[in-house]
CSV table of C-alpha atoms in Angstrom, one decimal:
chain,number,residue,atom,x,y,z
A,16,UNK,CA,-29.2,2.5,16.9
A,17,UNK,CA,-27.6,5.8,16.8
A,18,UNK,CA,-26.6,5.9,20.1
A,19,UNK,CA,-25.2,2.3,20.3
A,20,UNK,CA,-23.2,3.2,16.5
A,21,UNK,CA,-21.4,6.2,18.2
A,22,UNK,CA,-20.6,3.9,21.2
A,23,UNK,CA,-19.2,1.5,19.1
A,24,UNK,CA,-17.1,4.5,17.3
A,25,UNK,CA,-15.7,5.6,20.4
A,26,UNK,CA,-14.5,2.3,21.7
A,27,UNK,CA,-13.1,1.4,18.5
A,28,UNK,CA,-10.8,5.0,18.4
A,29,UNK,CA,-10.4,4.6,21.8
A,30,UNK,CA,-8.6,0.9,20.8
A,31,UNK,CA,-6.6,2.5,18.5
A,32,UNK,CA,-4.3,4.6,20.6
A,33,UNK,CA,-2.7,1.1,22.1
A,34,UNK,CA,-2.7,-0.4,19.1
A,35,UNK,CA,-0.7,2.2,17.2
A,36,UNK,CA,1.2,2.5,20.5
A,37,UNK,CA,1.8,-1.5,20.2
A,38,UNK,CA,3.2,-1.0,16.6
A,39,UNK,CA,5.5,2.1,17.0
A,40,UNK,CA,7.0,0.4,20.4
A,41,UNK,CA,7.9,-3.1,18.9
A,42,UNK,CA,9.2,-0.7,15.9
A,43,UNK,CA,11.1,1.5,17.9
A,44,UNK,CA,12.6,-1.9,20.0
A,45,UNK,CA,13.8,-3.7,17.3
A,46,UNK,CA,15.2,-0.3,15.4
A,47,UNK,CA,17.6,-0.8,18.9
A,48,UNK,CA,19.2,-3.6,18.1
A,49,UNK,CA,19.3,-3.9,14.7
A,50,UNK,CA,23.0,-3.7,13.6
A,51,UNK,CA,24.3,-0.8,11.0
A,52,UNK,CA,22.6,2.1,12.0
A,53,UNK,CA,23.0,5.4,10.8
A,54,UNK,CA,26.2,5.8,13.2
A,55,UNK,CA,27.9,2.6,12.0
A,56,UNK,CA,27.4,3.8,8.6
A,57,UNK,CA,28.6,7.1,8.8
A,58,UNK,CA,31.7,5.5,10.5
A,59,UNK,CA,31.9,3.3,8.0
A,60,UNK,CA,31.8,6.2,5.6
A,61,UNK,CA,34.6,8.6,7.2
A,62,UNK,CA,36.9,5.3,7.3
A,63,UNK,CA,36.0,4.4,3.8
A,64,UNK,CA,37.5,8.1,2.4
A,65,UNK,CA,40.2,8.4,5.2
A,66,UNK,CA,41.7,4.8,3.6
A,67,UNK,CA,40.9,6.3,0.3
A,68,UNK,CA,42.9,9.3,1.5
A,69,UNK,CA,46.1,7.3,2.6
A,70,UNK,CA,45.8,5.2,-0.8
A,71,UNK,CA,46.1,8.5,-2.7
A,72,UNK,CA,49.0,10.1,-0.5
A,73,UNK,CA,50.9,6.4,-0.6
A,74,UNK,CA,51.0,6.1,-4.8
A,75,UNK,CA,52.1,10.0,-5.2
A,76,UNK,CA,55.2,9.2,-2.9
A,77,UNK,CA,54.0,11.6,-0.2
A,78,UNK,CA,54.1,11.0,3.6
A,79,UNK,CA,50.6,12.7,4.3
A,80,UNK,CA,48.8,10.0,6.9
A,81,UNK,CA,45.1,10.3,7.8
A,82,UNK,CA,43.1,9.7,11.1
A,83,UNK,CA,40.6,7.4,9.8
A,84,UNK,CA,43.2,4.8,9.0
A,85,UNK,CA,43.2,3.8,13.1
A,86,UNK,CA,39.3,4.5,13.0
A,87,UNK,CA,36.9,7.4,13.9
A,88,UNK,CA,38.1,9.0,16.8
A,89,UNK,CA,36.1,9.3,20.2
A,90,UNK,CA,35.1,13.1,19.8
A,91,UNK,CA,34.1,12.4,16.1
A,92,UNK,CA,31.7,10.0,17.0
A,93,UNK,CA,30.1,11.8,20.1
A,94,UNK,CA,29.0,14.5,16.8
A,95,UNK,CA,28.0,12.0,15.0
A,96,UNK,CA,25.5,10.5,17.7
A,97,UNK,CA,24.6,14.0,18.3
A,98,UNK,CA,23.8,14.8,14.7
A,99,UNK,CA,21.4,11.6,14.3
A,100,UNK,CA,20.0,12.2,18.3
A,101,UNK,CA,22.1,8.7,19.6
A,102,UNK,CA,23.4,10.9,22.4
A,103,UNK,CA,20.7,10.9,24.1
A,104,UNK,CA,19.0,7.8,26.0
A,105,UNK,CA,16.7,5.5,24.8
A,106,UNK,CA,13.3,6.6,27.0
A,107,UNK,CA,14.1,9.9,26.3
A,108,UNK,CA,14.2,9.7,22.5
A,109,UNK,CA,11.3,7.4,22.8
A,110,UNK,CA,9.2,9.6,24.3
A,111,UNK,CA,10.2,12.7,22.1
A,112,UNK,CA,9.3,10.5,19.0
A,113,UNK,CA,5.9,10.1,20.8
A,114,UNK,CA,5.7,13.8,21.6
A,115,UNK,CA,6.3,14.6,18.0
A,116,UNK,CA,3.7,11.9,16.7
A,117,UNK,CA,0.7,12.9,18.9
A,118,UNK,CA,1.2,16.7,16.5
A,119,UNK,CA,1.1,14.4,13.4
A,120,UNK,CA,4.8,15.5,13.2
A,121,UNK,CA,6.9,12.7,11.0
A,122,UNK,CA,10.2,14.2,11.9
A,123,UNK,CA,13.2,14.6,9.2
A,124,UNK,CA,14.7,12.1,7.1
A,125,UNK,CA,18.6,11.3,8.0
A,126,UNK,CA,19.9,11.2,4.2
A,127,UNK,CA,17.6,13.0,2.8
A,128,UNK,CA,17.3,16.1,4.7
A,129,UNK,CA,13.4,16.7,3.5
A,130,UNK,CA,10.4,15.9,6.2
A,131,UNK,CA,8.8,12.7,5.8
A,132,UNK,CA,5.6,14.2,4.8
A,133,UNK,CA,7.4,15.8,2.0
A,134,UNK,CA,9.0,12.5,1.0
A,135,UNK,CA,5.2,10.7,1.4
A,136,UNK,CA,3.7,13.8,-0.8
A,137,UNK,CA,5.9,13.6,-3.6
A,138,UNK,CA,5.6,10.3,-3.7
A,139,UNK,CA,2.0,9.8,-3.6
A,140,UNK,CA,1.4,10.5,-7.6
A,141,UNK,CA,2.7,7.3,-8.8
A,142,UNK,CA,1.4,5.6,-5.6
A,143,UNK,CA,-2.3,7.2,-6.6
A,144,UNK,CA,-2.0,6.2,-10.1
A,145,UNK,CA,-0.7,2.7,-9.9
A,146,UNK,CA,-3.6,2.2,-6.6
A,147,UNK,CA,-6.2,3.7,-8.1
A,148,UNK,CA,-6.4,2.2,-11.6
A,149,UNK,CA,-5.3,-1.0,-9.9
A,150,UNK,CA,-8.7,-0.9,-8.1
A,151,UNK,CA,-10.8,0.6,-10.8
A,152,UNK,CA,-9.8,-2.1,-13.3
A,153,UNK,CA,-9.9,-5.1,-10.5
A,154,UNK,CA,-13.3,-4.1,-9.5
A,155,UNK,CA,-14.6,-3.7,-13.3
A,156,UNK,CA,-13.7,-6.1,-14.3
A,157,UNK,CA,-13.9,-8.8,-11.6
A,158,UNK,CA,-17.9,-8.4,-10.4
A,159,UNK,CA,-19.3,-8.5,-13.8
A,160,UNK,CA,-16.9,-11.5,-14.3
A,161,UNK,CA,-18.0,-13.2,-11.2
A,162,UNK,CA,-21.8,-12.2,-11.5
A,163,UNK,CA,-21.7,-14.4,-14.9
A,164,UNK,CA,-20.0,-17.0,-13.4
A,165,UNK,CA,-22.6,-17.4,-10.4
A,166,UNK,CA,-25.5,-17.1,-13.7
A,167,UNK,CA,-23.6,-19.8,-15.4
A,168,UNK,CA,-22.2,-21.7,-12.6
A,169,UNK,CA,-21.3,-25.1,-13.8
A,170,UNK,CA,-21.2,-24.7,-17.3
A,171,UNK,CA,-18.1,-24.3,-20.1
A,172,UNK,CA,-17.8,-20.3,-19.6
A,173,UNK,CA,-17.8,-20.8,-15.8
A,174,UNK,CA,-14.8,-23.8,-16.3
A,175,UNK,CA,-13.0,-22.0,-18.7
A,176,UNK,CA,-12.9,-18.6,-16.3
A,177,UNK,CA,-12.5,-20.1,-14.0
A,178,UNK,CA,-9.0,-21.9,-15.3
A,179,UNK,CA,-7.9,-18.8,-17.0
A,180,UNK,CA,-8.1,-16.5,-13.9
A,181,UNK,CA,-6.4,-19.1,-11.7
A,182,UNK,CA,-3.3,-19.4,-13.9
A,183,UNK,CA,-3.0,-15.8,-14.3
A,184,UNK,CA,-3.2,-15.3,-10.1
A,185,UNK,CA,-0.3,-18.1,-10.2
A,186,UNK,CA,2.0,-15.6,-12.1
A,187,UNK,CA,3.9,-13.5,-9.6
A,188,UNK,CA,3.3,-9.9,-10.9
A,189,UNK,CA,7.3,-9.4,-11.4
A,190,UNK,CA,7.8,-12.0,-13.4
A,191,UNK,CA,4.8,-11.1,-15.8
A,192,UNK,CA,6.2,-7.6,-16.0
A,193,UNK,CA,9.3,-9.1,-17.2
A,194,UNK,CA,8.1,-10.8,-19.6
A,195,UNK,CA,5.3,-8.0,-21.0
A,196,UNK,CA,9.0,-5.7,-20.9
A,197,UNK,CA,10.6,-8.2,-23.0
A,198,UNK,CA,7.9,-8.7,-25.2
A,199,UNK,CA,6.6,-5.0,-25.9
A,200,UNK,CA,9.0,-3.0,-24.1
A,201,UNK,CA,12.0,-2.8,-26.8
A,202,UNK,CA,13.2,-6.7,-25.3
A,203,UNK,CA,13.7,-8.9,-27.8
A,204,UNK,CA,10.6,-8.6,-29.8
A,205,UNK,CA,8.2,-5.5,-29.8
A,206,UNK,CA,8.8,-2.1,-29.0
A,207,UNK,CA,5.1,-0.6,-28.5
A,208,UNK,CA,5.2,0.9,-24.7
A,209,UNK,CA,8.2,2.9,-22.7
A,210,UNK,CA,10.1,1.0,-20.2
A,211,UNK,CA,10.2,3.7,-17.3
A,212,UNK,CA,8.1,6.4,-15.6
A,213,UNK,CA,5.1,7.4,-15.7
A,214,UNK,CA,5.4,10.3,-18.4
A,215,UNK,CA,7.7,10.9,-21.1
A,216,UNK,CA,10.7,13.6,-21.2
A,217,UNK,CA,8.9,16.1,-23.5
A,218,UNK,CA,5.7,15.5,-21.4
A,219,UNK,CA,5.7,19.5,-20.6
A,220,UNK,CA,5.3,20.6,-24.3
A,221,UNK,CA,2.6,18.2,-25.0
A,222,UNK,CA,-1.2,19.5,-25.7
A,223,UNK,CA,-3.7,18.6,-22.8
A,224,UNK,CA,-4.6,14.9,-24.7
A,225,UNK,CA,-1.4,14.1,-25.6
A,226,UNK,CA,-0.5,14.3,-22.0
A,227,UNK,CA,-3.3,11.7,-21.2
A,228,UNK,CA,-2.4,9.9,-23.9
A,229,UNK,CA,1.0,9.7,-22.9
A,230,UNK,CA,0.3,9.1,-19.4
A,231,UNK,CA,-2.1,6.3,-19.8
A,232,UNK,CA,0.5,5.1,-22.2
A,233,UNK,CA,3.0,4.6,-20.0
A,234,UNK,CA,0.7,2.5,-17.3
A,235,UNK,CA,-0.5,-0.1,-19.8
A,236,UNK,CA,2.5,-2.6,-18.9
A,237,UNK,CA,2.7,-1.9,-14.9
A,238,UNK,CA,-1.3,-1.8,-14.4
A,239,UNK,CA,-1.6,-4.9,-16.7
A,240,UNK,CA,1.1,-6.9,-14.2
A,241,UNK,CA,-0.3,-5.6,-11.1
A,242,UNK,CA,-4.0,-6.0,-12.1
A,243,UNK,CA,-4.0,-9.6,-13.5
A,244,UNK,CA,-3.7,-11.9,-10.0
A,245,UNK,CA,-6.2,-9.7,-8.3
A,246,UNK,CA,-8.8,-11.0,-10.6
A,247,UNK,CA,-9.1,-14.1,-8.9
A,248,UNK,CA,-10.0,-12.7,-5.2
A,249,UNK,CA,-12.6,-10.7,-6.3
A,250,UNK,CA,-14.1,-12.4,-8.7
A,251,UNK,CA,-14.3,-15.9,-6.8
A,252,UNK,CA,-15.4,-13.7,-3.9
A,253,UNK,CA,-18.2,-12.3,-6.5
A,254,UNK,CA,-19.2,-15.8,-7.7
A,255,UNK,CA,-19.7,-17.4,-4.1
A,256,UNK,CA,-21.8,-14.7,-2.8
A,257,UNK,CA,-24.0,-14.4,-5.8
A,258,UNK,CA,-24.7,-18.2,-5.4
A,259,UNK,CA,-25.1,-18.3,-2.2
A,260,UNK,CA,-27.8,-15.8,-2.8
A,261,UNK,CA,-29.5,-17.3,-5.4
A,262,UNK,CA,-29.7,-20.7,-3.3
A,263,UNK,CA,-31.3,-19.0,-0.6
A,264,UNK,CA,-35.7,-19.1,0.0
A,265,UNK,CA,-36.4,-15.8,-0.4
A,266,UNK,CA,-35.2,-16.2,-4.3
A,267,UNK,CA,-37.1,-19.3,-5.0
A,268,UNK,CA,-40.2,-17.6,-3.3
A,269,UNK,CA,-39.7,-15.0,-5.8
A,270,UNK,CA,-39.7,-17.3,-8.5
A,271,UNK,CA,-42.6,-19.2,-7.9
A,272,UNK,CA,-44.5,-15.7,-8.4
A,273,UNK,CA,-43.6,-15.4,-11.9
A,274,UNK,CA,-40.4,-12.5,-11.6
A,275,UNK,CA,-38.4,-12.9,-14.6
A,276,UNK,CA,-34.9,-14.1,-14.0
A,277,UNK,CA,-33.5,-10.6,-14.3
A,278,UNK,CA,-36.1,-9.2,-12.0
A,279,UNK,CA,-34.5,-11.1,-9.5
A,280,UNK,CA,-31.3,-11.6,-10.0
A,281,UNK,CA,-30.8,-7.7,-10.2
A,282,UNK,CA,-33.6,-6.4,-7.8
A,283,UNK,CA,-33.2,-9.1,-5.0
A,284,UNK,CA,-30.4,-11.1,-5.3
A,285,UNK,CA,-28.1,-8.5,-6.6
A,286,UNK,CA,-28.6,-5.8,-3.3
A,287,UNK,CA,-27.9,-8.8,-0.7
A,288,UNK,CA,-25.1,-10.3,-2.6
A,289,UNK,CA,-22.8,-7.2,-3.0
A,290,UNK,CA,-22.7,-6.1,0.6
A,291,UNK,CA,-19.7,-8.0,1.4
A,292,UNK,CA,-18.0,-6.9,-1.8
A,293,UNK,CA,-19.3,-2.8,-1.4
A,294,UNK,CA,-18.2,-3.1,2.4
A,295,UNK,CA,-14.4,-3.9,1.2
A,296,UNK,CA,-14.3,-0.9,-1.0
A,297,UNK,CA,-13.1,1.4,1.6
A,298,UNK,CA,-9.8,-0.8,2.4
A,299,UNK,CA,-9.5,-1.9,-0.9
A,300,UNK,CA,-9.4,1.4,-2.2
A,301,UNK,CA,-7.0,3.0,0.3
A,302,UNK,CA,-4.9,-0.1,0.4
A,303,UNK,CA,-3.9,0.1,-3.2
A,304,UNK,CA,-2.2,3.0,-2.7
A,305,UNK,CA,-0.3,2.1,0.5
A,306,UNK,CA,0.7,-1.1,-0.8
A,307,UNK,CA,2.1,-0.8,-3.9
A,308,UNK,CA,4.4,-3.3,-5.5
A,309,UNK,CA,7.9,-2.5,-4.3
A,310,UNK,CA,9.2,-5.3,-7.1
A,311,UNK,CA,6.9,-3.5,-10.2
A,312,UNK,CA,7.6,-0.1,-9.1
A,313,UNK,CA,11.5,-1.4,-9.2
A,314,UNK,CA,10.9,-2.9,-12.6
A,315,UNK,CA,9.3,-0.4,-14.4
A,316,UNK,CA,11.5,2.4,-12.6
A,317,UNK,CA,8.4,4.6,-10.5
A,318,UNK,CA,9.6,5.8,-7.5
A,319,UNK,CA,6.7,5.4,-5.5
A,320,UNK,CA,6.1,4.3,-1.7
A,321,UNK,CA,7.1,1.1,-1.5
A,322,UNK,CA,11.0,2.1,-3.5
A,323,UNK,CA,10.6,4.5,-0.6
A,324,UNK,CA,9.8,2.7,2.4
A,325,UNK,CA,12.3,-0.4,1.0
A,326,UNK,CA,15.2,2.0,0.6
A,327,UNK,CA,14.2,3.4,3.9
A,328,UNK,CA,14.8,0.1,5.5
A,329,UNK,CA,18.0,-0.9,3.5
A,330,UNK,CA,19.7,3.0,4.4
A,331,UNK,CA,18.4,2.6,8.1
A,332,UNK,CA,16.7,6.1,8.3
A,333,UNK,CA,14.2,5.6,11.5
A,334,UNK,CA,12.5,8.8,11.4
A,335,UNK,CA,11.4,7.8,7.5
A,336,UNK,CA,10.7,4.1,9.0
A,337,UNK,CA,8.7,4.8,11.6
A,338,UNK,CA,7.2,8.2,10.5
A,339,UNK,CA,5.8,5.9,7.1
A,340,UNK,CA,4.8,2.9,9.8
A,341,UNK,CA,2.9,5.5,11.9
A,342,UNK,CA,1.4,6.8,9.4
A,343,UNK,CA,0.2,3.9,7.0
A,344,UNK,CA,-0.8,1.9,10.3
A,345,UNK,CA,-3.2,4.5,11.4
A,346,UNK,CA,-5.0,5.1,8.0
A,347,UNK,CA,-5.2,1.4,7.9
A,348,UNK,CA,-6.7,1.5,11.6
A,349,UNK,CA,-9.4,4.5,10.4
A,350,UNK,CA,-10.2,2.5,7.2
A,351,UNK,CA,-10.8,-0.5,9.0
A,352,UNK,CA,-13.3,1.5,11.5
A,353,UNK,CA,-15.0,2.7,8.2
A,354,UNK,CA,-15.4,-0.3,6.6
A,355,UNK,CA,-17.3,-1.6,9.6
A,356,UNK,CA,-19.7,1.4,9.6
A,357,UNK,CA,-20.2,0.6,6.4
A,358,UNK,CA,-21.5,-2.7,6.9
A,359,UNK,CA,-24.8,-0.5,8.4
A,360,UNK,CA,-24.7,2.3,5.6
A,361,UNK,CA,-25.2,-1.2,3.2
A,362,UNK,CA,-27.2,-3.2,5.3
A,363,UNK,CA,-29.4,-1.3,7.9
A,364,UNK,CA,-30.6,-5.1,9.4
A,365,UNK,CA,-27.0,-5.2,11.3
A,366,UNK,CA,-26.9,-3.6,14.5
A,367,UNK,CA,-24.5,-2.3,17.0
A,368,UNK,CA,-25.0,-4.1,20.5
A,369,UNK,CA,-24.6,-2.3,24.2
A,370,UNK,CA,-21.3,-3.9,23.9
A,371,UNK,CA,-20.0,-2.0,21.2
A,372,UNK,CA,-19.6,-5.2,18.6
A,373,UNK,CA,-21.9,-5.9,16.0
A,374,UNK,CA,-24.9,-7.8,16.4
């Protein structure tokens, strides 16, 4: 089985160098004809304050005239395409970028003038806070939830759940926040949590508990709008495989040999019916950090990486576009390799076959 698993492991890496490639390429495409670039803005800049310029010198009576009002000049834009790489040709910066990704080097952000793995870094507290409580709290609360609702499938508590936790993944997680903001966040009624950030100003000069205080203080309102339509997935996911479990031979044949309900449903039932729940965890847990809420982050005013990667977009810096894409496409790729593996860490029955699938 060994040799077959590390088969399958090389194949799979090996498929991940033209499927990155795949992703970059269309990226780095479309970048090329997508309209205000970093040279149309800059030129759109240099106009904007030579017109500004001309304004000024017009109201004080003066006769001062500026360049910009006829438009950037030729030699003026040849250093701009040369500051932002333009001047060269397309393969040529293509294959650079590719040169520079292969050494896991992001490049340098146009209007930030920091490396993207700086920008990523700093941002990655808030992205690690809001992912990982988002996942704790899900998974908490969700199996439990489900695992009683598989137990009582049918009756009032599994009806009543079962409405609740629908309505709740109905509510777009914005428009909860909004209304937990206006509600307890100094809107029109209470005033019992802080409407930004994840720590308070005087944060610094607080003891060691008041700084967990304070920090778990200030993620009550974003968690609990983030958190509340993830329930449903999981716990719906829970219920089914729990009852499909329970309907299933091997159960009844322990039954008929006099194992109390718990004996089962913990010792048998409960080992088959998590595997395709503890399988997920590895892309669950990474992907609540990559995929954070750009519209909560927004609301509640954390600047994690999806304000990042959306402001990205909206500025057109390409080396923070496609150094973030390169990046969060090949931890997905890796996580996705190790989610499969663990499909034989959980459930040593599945095997790898000669042709590098599972079996």
């Amino acid at each position: 089985m060994n040799g077959a698993l590390f088969r399958y492991i090389f194949k799979r890496v090996l498929l991940m160098i033209p499927t990155l490639l795949g992703v970059i390429t269309l990226t780095f495409a479309v970048i090329q004809f997508v309209p205000g670039g970093p040279v149309e803005q800059m030129m759109l800049e240099l106009k904007g304050r030579g017109e500004a310029s001309v304004g000024a010198g017009e109201s004080s009576g003066g006769g001062a005239t500026y360049r910009g009002r006829q438009g950037v000049d030729e030699e003026r834009l040849k250093e701009i395409k040369a500051l932002y790489g333009f001047d060269k040709p397309v393969h040529e910066r293509y294959f650079h970028m590719l040169k520079r990704f292969a050494m896991f080097d992001l490049g340098q952000s146009y209007y930030q003038h920091k490396s993207v793995w700086e920008l990523v870094l700093s941002k990655m507290p808030v992205s690690i806070s809001l992912g990982l409580w988002t996942f704790l709290i899900t998974y908490l609360i969700s199996i439990p939830l489900g695992i009683k609702k598989a137990v009582r499938a049918g009756t009032r508590f599994d009806t009543a759940t079962s409405v609740v936790i629908l309505i709740g993944y109905a509510i777009p997680g914005f428009v909860l926040g909004v209304l937990l903001l206006v509600l307890f966040g100094g809107g029109s009624f209470l005033q019992l949590f802080p409407l930004r950030g994840l720590t308070s100003d005087n944060w610094a000069q607080l003891s060691l508990i008041g700084k967990v205080m304070d920090y778990l203080w200030h993620l009550v309102l974003p968690i609990t709008a983030s958190v509340l339509g993830s329930f449903a997935v999981i716990t719906i996911l829970t219920k089914n495989s729990f009852l499909e479990e329970i309907r299933k031979q091997y159960v009844i044949t322990a039954r008929a040999k006099g194992l109390s309900e718990d004996r089962v449903l913990w010792k048998h039932v409960f080992r088959n019916a998590m595997i395709p729940l503890v399988t997920g965890f590895p892309s669950a847990f990474i992907g609540a950090f990559f995929t954070g809420s750009l519209l909560i982050e927004t609301l509640f005013s954390l600047d994690g990486l999806g304000l990042l990667s959306y402001e990205a977009v909206i500025r057109r810096d390409y080396p923070l576009v496609l150094g973030t894409l390169y990046l969060f496409t090949l931890i997905g790729l890796v996580t996705k390799l190790i989610s499969d593996i663990a499909y034989v860490l959980v459930d040593p029955r599945i095997q790898f076959d000669s042709q590098g699938g599972r079996a």
